[in-house]
Coordinates of N, CA and C in Angstrom, one line a residue:
M29 N 0.8 -1.2 0.0 CA 0.0 0.0 0.0 C 0.9 1.3 0.0
G30 N 0.6 2.2 -1.0 CA 1.5 3.3 -1.1 C 1.2 4.4 -0.1
N31 N 2.1 5.4 0.0 CA 1.9 6.5 1.0 C 0.7 7.3 0.7
S32 N 0.4 7.5 -0.6 CA -0.7 8.3 -1.0 C -2.0 7.7 -0.6
A33 N -2.1 6.4 -0.6 CA -3.3 5.7 -0.2 C -3.5 5.9 1.3
L34 N -2.4 5.8 2.1 CA -2.4 6.0 3.5 C -2.9 7.4 3.8
K35 N -2.3 8.3 3.1 CA -2.6 9.8 3.3 C -4.1 10.0 3.1
A36 N -4.7 9.4 2.1 CA -6.1 9.6 1.8 C -6.9 9.1 3.0
H37 N -6.5 7.9 3.5 CA -7.2 7.3 4.7 C -7.1 8.2 5.9
L38 N -5.9 8.8 6.1 CA -5.7 9.7 7.2 C -6.5 11.0 7.1
E39 N -6.7 11.5 5.9 CA -7.5 12.7 5.7 C -9.0 12.4 6.0
T40 N -9.4 11.2 5.5 CA -10.8 10.8 5.8 C -11.0 10.7 7.3
A41 N -10.0 10.1 8.0 CA -10.1 9.8 9.4 C -10.2 11.1 10.2
Q42 N -9.5 12.1 9.7 CA -9.4 13.4 10.4 C -10.8 14.0 10.4
K43 N -11.6 13.8 9.3 CA -12.9 14.4 9.2 C -14.0 13.5 10.0
T44 N -13.8 12.2 9.9 CA -14.9 11.3 10.4 C -14.6 10.8 11.8
G45 N -13.3 10.8 12.2 CA -12.9 10.2 13.5 C -12.8 8.7 13.4
V46 N -12.9 8.1 12.1 CA -12.8 6.7 11.9 C -11.7 6.4 11.0
F47 N -10.7 5.5 11.5 CA -9.7 5.1 10.6 C -9.8 3.6 10.4
Q48 N -10.1 3.2 9.2 CA -10.4 1.8 8.9 C -9.5 1.4 7.7
L49 N -8.6 0.4 8.0 CA -7.7 -0.1 7.0 C -7.6 -1.6 7.2
T50 N -8.5 -2.3 6.5 CA -8.5 -3.8 6.7 C -8.1 -4.6 5.5
G51 N -7.4 -5.7 5.8 CA -7.1 -6.6 4.7 C -6.0 -6.1 3.7
K52 N -5.1 -5.3 4.3 CA -4.1 -4.7 3.4 C -2.7 -5.2 3.6
G53 N -2.6 -6.3 4.4 CA -1.3 -6.9 4.6 C -0.3 -6.0 5.5
L54 N -0.9 -5.1 6.2 CA 0.0 -4.3 7.1 C 0.7 -5.1 8.1
T55 N 2.0 -4.9 8.3 CA 2.7 -5.7 9.3 C 2.9 -4.9 10.5
E56 N 2.7 -3.5 10.5 CA 2.8 -2.8 11.7 C 1.7 -1.7 11.8
F57 N 1.5 -1.3 13.0 CA 0.5 -0.3 13.3 C 1.0 1.0 12.7
P58 N 0.1 1.7 11.9 CA 0.6 2.9 11.2 C 1.0 4.0 12.2
E59 N 2.3 4.3 12.2 CA 2.8 5.4 13.1 C 2.1 6.7 12.8
D60 N 1.7 7.0 11.6 CA 1.1 8.3 11.2 C -0.2 8.6 11.9
L61 N -0.7 7.5 12.5 CA -2.0 7.7 13.3 C -1.8 8.7 14.5
Q62 N -0.5 8.8 14.9 CA -0.3 9.7 16.1 C -0.6 11.2 15.8
K63 N -0.7 11.5 14.5 CA -1.1 12.8 14.1 C -2.6 13.1 14.4
L64 N -3.3 12.0 14.6 CA -4.8 12.1 14.8 C -5.2 11.7 16.3
T65 N -4.3 11.9 17.2 CA -4.6 11.4 18.6 C -5.9 12.0 19.1
S66 N -6.2 13.2 18.8 CA -7.4 13.9 19.4 C -8.6 13.7 18.5
N67 N -8.4 13.2 17.3 CA -9.6 13.0 16.4 C -10.3 11.7 16.5
L68 N -9.4 10.6 16.7 CA -9.9 9.3 16.4 C -10.9 8.8 17.5
R69 N -12.0 8.3 17.1 CA -13.0 7.6 17.9 C -12.9 6.1 17.7
T70 N -12.6 5.7 16.4 CA -12.6 4.3 16.0 C -11.4 4.0 15.2
I71 N -10.7 2.9 15.5 CA -9.6 2.3 14.7 C -9.9 0.9 14.4
D72 N -10.0 0.5 13.1 CA -10.2 -0.8 12.7 C -9.1 -1.3 11.7
L73 N -8.2 -2.2 12.2 CA -7.1 -2.7 11.4 C -7.2 -4.2 11.3
S74 N -8.4 -4.7 11.1 CA -8.6 -6.1 11.1 C -8.0 -6.8 9.8
N75 N -7.8 -8.1 9.9 CA -7.3 -8.8 8.7 C -6.0 -8.3 8.1
N76 N -5.1 -8.0 9.0 CA -3.7 -7.6 8.6 C -2.7 -8.6 9.2
K77 N -1.5 -8.2 9.3 CA -0.5 -9.1 9.8 C 0.3 -8.4 10.9
I78 N -0.4 -7.6 11.7 CA 0.3 -6.8 12.7 C 0.7 -7.7 13.9
E79 N 2.0 -7.6 14.3 CA 2.5 -8.5 15.3 C 2.6 -7.8 16.7
L80 N 2.7 -6.4 16.6 CA 2.9 -5.6 17.8 C 2.1 -4.4 17.8
L81 N 1.5 -4.1 18.9 CA 0.9 -2.8 19.1 C 1.9 -1.9 19.8
P82 N 2.2 -0.7 19.2 CA 3.2 0.1 19.9 C 2.6 0.9 21.1
P83 N 3.5 1.4 22.0 CA 3.1 2.1 23.1 C 2.2 3.3 22.8
L84 N 2.3 3.9 21.6 CA 1.6 5.0 21.2 C 0.1 4.8 21.2
I85 N -0.3 3.5 21.2 CA -1.8 3.2 21.3 C -2.4 3.8 22.5
G86 N -1.7 4.1 23.5 CA -2.2 4.7 24.7 C -2.5 6.2 24.6
K87 N -2.2 6.8 23.4 CA -2.2 8.2 23.3 C -3.5 8.7 22.5
F88 N -4.5 7.9 22.5 CA -5.8 8.3 21.9 C -6.9 8.4 22.9
P89 N -6.9 9.6 23.5 CA -7.8 9.8 24.7 C -9.3 9.6 24.4
F90 N -9.7 9.8 23.1 CA -11.1 9.7 22.8 C -11.6 8.4 22.1
L91 N -10.6 7.5 22.0 CA -10.9 6.3 21.3 C -12.0 5.4 22.0
K92 N -13.0 5.1 21.2 CA -14.1 4.3 21.8 C -14.1 2.9 21.3
S93 N -13.6 2.7 20.1 CA -13.6 1.3 19.5 C -12.3 1.0 18.9
L94 N -11.7 -0.1 19.3 CA -10.5 -0.6 18.7 C -10.7 -2.1 18.2
V95 N -10.5 -2.3 16.9 CA -10.8 -3.6 16.3 C -9.6 -4.1 15.6
L96 N -9.1 -5.2 16.0 CA -7.8 -5.8 15.5 C -8.0 -7.3 15.3
N97 N -9.2 -7.6 14.8 CA -9.4 -9.1 14.5 C -8.4 -9.6 13.5
N98 N -8.1 -10.9 13.6 CA -7.3 -11.6 12.6 C -6.0 -10.9 12.3
N99 N -5.2 -10.6 13.3 CA -3.8 -10.2 13.1 C -2.9 -11.2 13.7
K100 N -1.7 -10.8 14.1 CA -0.7 -11.8 14.6 C -0.2 -11.3 16.0
L101 N -1.1 -10.7 16.7 CA -0.7 -10.2 18.0 C -0.4 -11.3 19.0
T102 N 0.7 -11.3 19.7 CA 1.0 -12.3 20.8 C 0.9 -11.7 22.2
A103 N 0.9 -10.3 22.2 CA 0.8 -9.6 23.5 C 0.3 -8.2 23.3
L104 N -0.2 -7.6 24.4 CA -0.7 -6.3 24.3 C 0.1 -5.4 25.2
P105 N 0.4 -4.2 24.8 CA 1.2 -3.3 25.7 C 0.4 -2.7 26.8
E106 N 1.0 -2.5 28.0 CA 0.4 -1.9 29.1 C -0.3 -0.5 28.8
E107 N 0.3 0.2 27.8 CA -0.2 1.5 27.4 C -1.7 1.4 26.9
L108 N -2.1 0.3 26.4 CA -3.4 0.1 25.9 C -4.4 0.4 27.1
C109 N -4.0 0.2 28.3 CA -4.9 0.3 29.4 C -5.1 1.7 29.8
K110 N -4.5 2.7 29.1 CA -4.8 4.1 29.3 C -6.0 4.6 28.6
L111 N -6.6 3.8 27.8 CA -7.7 4.3 26.9 C -9.0 4.3 27.7
K112 N -9.2 5.4 28.5 CA -10.2 5.5 29.4 C -11.6 5.6 28.8
K113 N -11.7 5.9 27.5 CA -13.0 6.0 26.9 C -13.4 4.8 26.1
L114 N -12.4 3.8 26.0 CA -12.6 2.6 25.2 C -13.8 1.8 25.6
E115 N -14.8 1.6 24.7 CA -16.0 0.8 25.0 C -16.0 -0.5 24.3
T116 N -15.4 -0.6 23.2 CA -15.4 -1.8 22.4 C -14.0 -2.3 22.0
L117 N -13.6 -3.5 22.3 CA -12.3 -4.0 22.0 C -12.4 -5.4 21.4
H118 N -12.1 -5.5 20.1 CA -12.2 -6.8 19.4 C -10.9 -7.3 19.0
L119 N -10.5 -8.4 19.5 CA -9.1 -9.0 19.2 C -9.3 -10.5 18.8
N120 N -10.3 -10.8 18.1 CA -10.5 -12.2 17.7 C -9.4 -12.7 16.8
G121 N -9.1 -13.9 16.9 CA -8.2 -14.5 15.9 C -6.8 -14.0 15.9
N122 N -6.2 -13.8 17.1 CA -4.8 -13.4 17.3 C -4.1 -14.6 18.1
H123 N -3.0 -14.3 18.7 CA -2.2 -15.3 19.4 C -2.0 -14.9 20.9
L124 N -3.0 -14.3 21.4 CA -2.8 -13.7 22.8 C -2.9 -14.8 23.8
R125 N -2.0 -14.8 24.8 CA -2.0 -15.8 25.9 C -2.5 -15.2 27.2
Q126 N -2.3 -13.8 27.3 CA -2.8 -13.2 28.5 C -3.1 -11.7 28.2
L127 N -3.7 -11.0 29.2 CA -4.0 -9.6 29.1 C -3.0 -8.8 30.0
P128 N -2.8 -7.5 29.6 CA -1.9 -6.7 30.5 C -2.4 -6.7 31.9
A129 N -1.5 -6.5 32.9 CA -1.8 -6.5 34.3 C -2.8 -5.4 34.6
A130 N -2.7 -4.2 33.9 CA -3.5 -3.1 34.2 C -4.8 -3.0 33.4
F131 N -5.2 -4.1 32.8 CA -6.3 -4.2 31.9 C -7.6 -3.7 32.6
G132 N -7.7 -3.9 33.9 CA -8.8 -3.5 34.7 C -9.0 -2.0 34.7
Q133 N -8.1 -1.2 34.2 CA -8.2 0.2 34.2 C -9.0 0.7 33.0
L134 N -9.4 -0.2 32.1 CA -10.2 0.2 30.9 C -11.7 0.3 31.4
S135 N -11.9 1.4 32.2 CA -13.1 1.4 33.0 C -14.4 1.6 32.2
A136 N -14.3 2.1 30.9 CA -15.5 2.3 30.1 C -15.9 1.0 29.3
L137 N -15.1 0.0 29.3 CA -15.2 -1.1 28.4 C -16.6 -1.8 28.6
K138 N -17.3 -2.0 27.4 CA -18.6 -2.7 27.5 C -18.5 -4.1 26.7
T139 N -17.8 -4.1 25.6 CA -17.7 -5.3 24.8 C -16.3 -5.7 24.6
L140 N -16.0 -6.9 25.0 CA -14.6 -7.5 24.8 C -14.7 -8.8 24.1
S141 N -14.0 -8.9 23.0 CA -14.1 -10.1 22.2 C -12.7 -10.6 22.0
L142 N -12.4 -11.8 22.5 CA -11.1 -12.5 22.4 C -11.2 -13.9 21.9
S143 N -12.2 -14.1 21.0 CA -12.4 -15.4 20.5 C -11.2 -15.9 19.6
G144 N -10.8 -17.1 19.7 CA -9.8 -17.6 18.8 C -8.4 -17.1 19.2
N145 N -8.1 -17.1 20.5 CA -6.7 -16.8 20.9 C -6.2 -18.0 21.7
Q146 N -5.2 -17.8 22.5 CA -4.6 -18.9 23.2 C -4.6 -18.7 24.8
L147 N -5.7 -18.1 25.2 CA -5.9 -17.9 26.7 C -6.1 -19.3 27.3
R148 N -5.5 -19.5 28.5 CA -5.7 -20.7 29.2 C -6.6 -20.6 30.4
T149 N -6.9 -19.3 30.8 CA -7.8 -19.1 31.9 C -8.7 -17.8 31.7
V150 N -9.7 -17.7 32.4 CA -10.6 -16.5 32.4 C -9.8 -15.4 33.1
P151 N -9.3 -14.3 32.4 CA -8.5 -13.3 33.0 C -9.1 -12.6 34.2
T152 N -8.4 -12.6 35.3 CA -9.0 -12.0 36.5 C -9.1 -10.5 36.4
Q153 N -8.4 -9.9 35.5 CA -8.4 -8.5 35.3 C -9.8 -8.0 34.9
L154 N -10.6 -8.9 34.3 CA -12.0 -8.6 33.8 C -12.9 -8.3 35.0
C155 N -12.6 -8.7 36.2 CA -13.5 -8.6 37.3 C -13.6 -7.2 37.8
G156 N -12.7 -6.3 37.5 CA -12.7 -4.9 37.9 C -13.6 -4.0 37.0
L157 N -14.0 -4.6 35.9 CA -14.7 -3.7 34.9 C -16.2 -3.7 35.1
R158 N -16.6 -2.5 35.5 CA -18.0 -2.4 36.0 C -19.0 -2.3 34.9
H159 N -18.6 -1.9 33.7 CA -19.6 -1.7 32.7 C -19.6 -2.7 31.6
L160 N -18.9 -3.8 31.9 CA -18.8 -4.9 30.9 C -20.1 -5.5 30.6
D161 N -20.5 -5.6 29.4 CA -21.8 -6.3 29.0 C -21.5 -7.7 28.4
V162 N -20.7 -7.7 27.4 CA -20.4 -9.0 26.7 C -19.0 -9.3 26.7
V163 N -18.7 -10.5 27.1 CA -17.3 -11.0 27.0 C -17.3 -12.3 26.2
D164 N -16.5 -12.3 25.1 CA -16.4 -13.5 24.3 C -15.0 -14.1 24.4
L165 N -15.0 -15.3 25.1 CA -13.7 -16.0 25.2 C -13.8 -17.3 24.5
S166 N -14.6 -17.5 23.5 CA -14.8 -18.7 22.8 C -13.5 -19.1 22.1
K167 N -13.4 -20.4 21.8 CA -12.3 -20.9 20.9 C -10.9 -20.5 21.5
N168 N -10.7 -20.7 22.8 CA -9.4 -20.5 23.4 C -9.0 -21.9 24.0
Q169 N -8.1 -21.9 25.0 CA -7.7 -23.1 25.6 C -7.9 -23.2 27.1
I170 N -9.1 -22.6 27.4 CA -9.4 -22.4 28.8 C -9.9 -23.8 29.4
Q171 N -9.3 -24.2 30.5 CA -9.6 -25.5 31.1 C -10.5 -25.4 32.3
N172 N -10.3 -24.3 33.1 CA -11.2 -24.2 34.2 C -11.6 -22.8 34.4
V173 N -12.7 -22.6 35.1 CA -13.2 -21.2 35.4 C -13.0 -21.0 36.9
P174 N -12.1 -20.0 37.2 CA -11.7 -19.9 38.6 C -12.7 -19.1 39.5
D175 N -12.5 -19.1 40.8 CA -13.4 -18.5 41.8 C -13.6 -17.0 41.5
T176 N -12.6 -16.4 41.0 CA -12.7 -14.9 40.8 C -13.8 -14.5 39.9
V177 N -14.3 -15.5 39.1 CA -15.3 -15.2 38.1 C -16.6 -14.7 38.8
G178 N -16.8 -15.0 40.1 CA -18.0 -14.5 40.8 C -18.1 -13.0 40.8
E179 N -17.0 -12.3 40.6 CA -17.0 -10.8 40.6 C -17.2 -10.2 39.2
L180 N -17.3 -11.1 38.2 CA -17.5 -10.6 36.8 C -18.8 -9.9 36.7
Q181 N -18.8 -8.7 36.1 CA -20.0 -7.9 36.0 C -20.7 -8.1 34.7
A182 N -20.2 -9.0 33.8 CA -20.8 -9.1 32.5 C -22.2 -9.6 32.5
I183 N -23.0 -9.3 31.4 CA -24.3 -9.8 31.2 C -24.3 -11.1 30.4
E184 N -23.3 -11.2 29.5 CA -23.1 -12.4 28.7 C -21.7 -12.8 28.7
L185 N -21.5 -14.1 28.9 CA -20.1 -14.7 28.9 C -20.1 -15.9 28.0
N186 N -19.3 -15.8 26.9 CA -19.2 -16.9 25.9 C -17.9 -17.6 26.1
L187 N -18.1 -18.9 26.5 CA -16.9 -19.8 26.7 C -17.0 -21.0 25.8
N188 N -17.8 -20.9 24.7 CA -17.9 -22.0 23.8 C -16.6 -22.5 23.2
Q189 N -16.5 -23.8 22.9 CA -15.3 -24.3 22.2 C -14.0 -24.0 23.0
N190 N -14.0 -24.3 24.3 CA -12.7 -24.4 25.0 C -12.5 -25.8 25.5
Q191 N -11.7 -26.0 26.6 CA -11.5 -27.3 27.1 C -11.9 -27.4 28.5
I192 N -13.0 -26.7 28.9 CA -13.4 -26.5 30.3 C -13.9 -27.8 30.8
S193 N -13.3 -28.2 32.0 CA -13.8 -29.4 32.7 C -14.3 -29.1 34.1
Q194 N -13.9 -27.9 34.5 CA -14.3 -27.4 35.9 C -14.7 -26.0 35.9
I195 N -15.8 -25.8 36.7 CA -16.3 -24.4 36.8 C -16.6 -24.1 38.3
S196 N -16.0 -23.0 38.7 CA -16.3 -22.6 40.1 C -17.7 -22.3 40.4
V197 N -18.2 -22.7 41.5 CA -19.6 -22.5 41.9 C -19.8 -21.0 42.1
Q198 N -18.8 -20.2 42.2 CA -18.9 -18.8 42.3 C -19.5 -18.1 41.1
I199 N -19.6 -18.8 40.0 CA -20.2 -18.2 38.8 C -21.6 -17.9 39.0
S200 N -22.3 -18.6 39.9 CA -23.7 -18.3 40.2 C -23.9 -17.0 41.0
H201 N -22.8 -16.4 41.5 CA -22.9 -15.2 42.2 C -22.7 -13.9 41.3
C202 N -22.4 -14.1 40.0 CA -22.2 -13.0 39.1 C -23.5 -12.2 39.1
P203 N -23.4 -10.9 39.5 CA -24.6 -10.1 39.8 C -25.4 -9.8 38.6
R204 N -24.8 -9.7 37.3 CA -25.6 -9.4 36.1 C -25.6 -10.4 35.1
L205 N -25.0 -11.6 35.4 CA -24.9 -12.6 34.3 C -26.2 -13.2 33.9
K206 N -26.6 -13.0 32.7 CA -27.9 -13.6 32.2 C -27.7 -14.7 31.2
V207 N -26.6 -14.6 30.4 CA -26.3 -15.6 29.4 C -25.0 -16.2 29.6
L208 N -25.0 -17.6 29.7 CA -23.7 -18.3 29.9 C -23.6 -19.4 28.8
R209 N -22.6 -19.2 27.9 CA -22.4 -20.2 26.8 C -21.2 -21.1 27.1
L210 N -21.5 -22.4 27.2 CA -20.5 -23.4 27.5 C -20.5 -24.5 26.5
E211 N -20.9 -24.3 25.3 CA -21.0 -25.3 24.3 C -19.7 -25.9 23.9
E212 N -19.7 -27.2 23.6 CA -18.5 -27.9 23.1 C -17.3 -27.7 24.0
N213 N -17.5 -28.1 25.2 CA -16.4 -28.1 26.2 C -16.2 -29.6 26.7
C214 N -15.6 -29.8 27.8 CA -15.3 -31.1 28.3 C -16.0 -31.3 29.7
L215 N -17.2 -30.8 29.8 CA -17.9 -30.9 31.1 C -18.6 -32.2 31.3
E216 N -18.4 -32.8 32.5 CA -19.3 -33.9 33.0 C -20.4 -33.2 33.7
L217 N -21.6 -33.8 33.7 CA -22.7 -33.2 34.3 C -22.5 -32.9 35.8
S218 N -21.7 -33.8 36.5 CA -21.4 -33.6 37.9 C -20.5 -32.3 38.1
M219 N -19.9 -31.8 37.1 CA -19.0 -30.7 37.2 C -19.7 -29.4 37.0
L220 N -21.0 -29.4 36.6 CA -21.8 -28.2 36.4 C -22.4 -27.8 37.7
P221 N -22.0 -26.7 38.3 CA -22.6 -26.3 39.6 C -24.1 -26.2 39.5
Q222 N -24.8 -26.9 40.4 CA -26.3 -26.9 40.4 C -26.8 -25.5 40.7
S223 N -26.0 -24.7 41.4 CA -26.5 -23.4 41.8 C -26.7 -22.4 40.6
I224 N -26.0 -22.8 39.5 CA -26.3 -22.0 38.2 C -27.8 -22.1 37.9
L225 N -28.4 -23.3 38.1 CA -29.8 -23.5 37.9 C -30.6 -22.9 39.0
S226 N -30.3 -23.3 40.2 CA -31.2 -23.0 41.3 C -31.0 -21.6 41.9
D227 N -29.9 -21.0 41.8 CA -29.6 -19.8 42.6 C -28.7 -18.8 41.8
S228 N -29.1 -18.5 40.6 CA -28.3 -17.5 39.9 C -29.2 -16.6 39.1
Q229 N -28.7 -15.6 38.4 CA -29.5 -14.7 37.5 C -29.6 -15.3 36.1
I230 N -28.8 -16.4 35.8 CA -28.7 -16.9 34.5 C -30.0 -17.4 33.9
S231 N -30.4 -16.8 32.8 CA -31.7 -17.2 32.2 C -31.5 -17.9 30.8
L232 N -30.2 -18.0 30.4 CA -29.9 -18.8 29.2 C -28.6 -19.5 29.4
L233 N -28.7 -20.8 29.6 CA -27.5 -21.6 29.8 C -27.4 -22.6 28.5
A234 N -26.3 -22.4 27.8 CA -26.1 -23.2 26.6 C -25.0 -24.2 26.8
V235 N -25.3 -25.5 26.9 CA -24.3 -26.5 27.3 C -24.3 -27.7 26.3
E236 N -24.8 -27.5 25.1 CA -24.7 -28.6 24.1 C -23.3 -28.9 23.8
G237 N -23.1 -30.2 23.5 CA -21.7 -30.6 23.0 C -20.7 -30.8 24.1
N238 N -21.2 -31.2 25.3 CA -20.3 -31.6 26.4 C -20.4 -33.1 26.6
L239 N -19.9 -33.6 27.8 CA -19.8 -35.0 28.0 C -21.1 -35.6 28.7
F240 N -22.2 -34.9 28.4 CA -23.5 -35.5 29.0 C -24.6 -35.2 28.0
E241 N -25.7 -35.9 28.1 CA -26.8 -35.7 27.3 C -27.6 -34.5 27.9
I242 N -28.1 -33.6 27.0 CA -28.8 -32.5 27.5 C -30.0 -32.8 28.3
K243 N -30.7 -33.9 28.0 CA -31.9 -34.3 28.7 C -31.6 -34.6 30.2
K244 N -30.3 -35.0 30.5 CA -30.0 -35.2 31.9 C -30.0 -33.9 32.7
L245 N -29.8 -32.8 32.0 CA -29.8 -31.5 32.7 C -31.1 -31.3 33.4
R246 N -32.2 -31.8 32.8 CA -33.5 -31.6 33.3 C -33.8 -32.3 34.6
E247 N -32.9 -33.3 34.9 CA -33.1 -34.1 36.1 C -32.5 -33.4 37.3
L248 N -31.7 -32.4 37.0 CA -31.0 -31.7 38.1 C -31.9 -30.9 39.0
E249 N -31.5 -30.8 40.3 CA -32.3 -30.0 41.2 C -32.1 -28.5 40.8
G250 N -33.2 -27.8 40.8 CA -33.1 -26.4 40.4 C -33.4 -26.1 38.9
Y251 N -33.6 -27.2 38.2 CA -33.9 -27.0 36.7 C -35.2 -26.2 36.5
D252 N -36.2 -26.5 37.3 CA -37.5 -25.9 37.2 C -37.3 -24.4 37.4
K253 N -36.5 -24.0 38.4 CA -36.3 -22.6 38.7 C -35.6 -21.9 37.5
Y254 N -34.6 -22.6 36.9 CA -33.9 -22.1 35.8 C -34.9 -21.9 34.6
M255 N -35.8 -22.8 34.4 CA -36.8 -22.7 33.3 C -37.8 -21.6 33.5
E256 N -38.1 -21.2 34.8 CA -38.9 -20.1 35.1 C -38.2 -18.8 34.6
R257 N -36.9 -18.7 34.8 CA -36.2 -17.5 34.4 C -36.1 -17.5 32.9
F258 N -35.8 -18.7 32.3 CA -35.7 -18.8 30.9 C -37.0 -18.3 30.2
T259 N -38.1 -18.8 30.7 CA -39.4 -18.5 30.1 C -39.7 -17.0 30.2
A260 N -39.5 -16.5 31.4 CA -39.8 -15.1 31.7 C -39.0 -14.2 30.7
T261 N -37.7 -14.5 30.5 CA -36.9 -13.7 29.6 C -37.4 -13.9 28.2
K262 N -37.7 -15.1 27.8 CA -38.2 -15.3 26.4 C -39.4 -14.4 26.1
K263 N -40.3 -14.4 27.1 CA -41.6 -13.6 27.0 C -41.2 -12.2 26.8
K264 N -40.2 -11.7 27.5 CA -39.8 -10.3 27.5 C -39.4 -9.9 26.1
F265 N -38.7 -10.8 25.4 CA -38.2 -10.5 24.1 C -39.1 -10.9 22.9
A266 N -40.2 -11.6 23.3 CA -41.1 -12.1 22.2 C -41.9 -11.0 21.6

């Protein structure tokens, strides 16, 4: 991609606040974006070959949406955590194994998508985020869901297509969790905390494709309580 093309994109971004450059084979984050630190609300660099996010990513005080799906990122810089206005972060299809220690400082974050990375656990940093609505951790290598998950504020948690065989009973204490997706994992029925059914806010539990038959779920204590929530929610959206 030539400089003139990049220049045109930069000029558009200056007017619109949106910089979108996808599928162009970029190997690095465009340094020229630092000329627009006060303009940009959205950066979308999906489907490129970016391996590193430079520290300058922390210099966009008004950035609301950062989309870097299908790149080659193996780590994220701590500077990313300075984006106080960031509401949407999409990092699907990278090679991330963990999140920066200060990730909990992204206080405005509502949607976090990390599908198709190499995470081995549910990052504890997510528990400090008060406005989180949707967390997608599907298609990672997560094997268990730790006790800290009870502090997660998300409304929807997607853990489909991992290797989960254990889930902390604390998940039933999540104050806002309504949708829990656990399809295609390694769960035995005995490892599914019954309190998810009997004593949680969860009104949609998706557990197809585990090591038990779905109809066995109906025999668990608390299933009728879960169905009441499920039906009430369905009526609300009908």
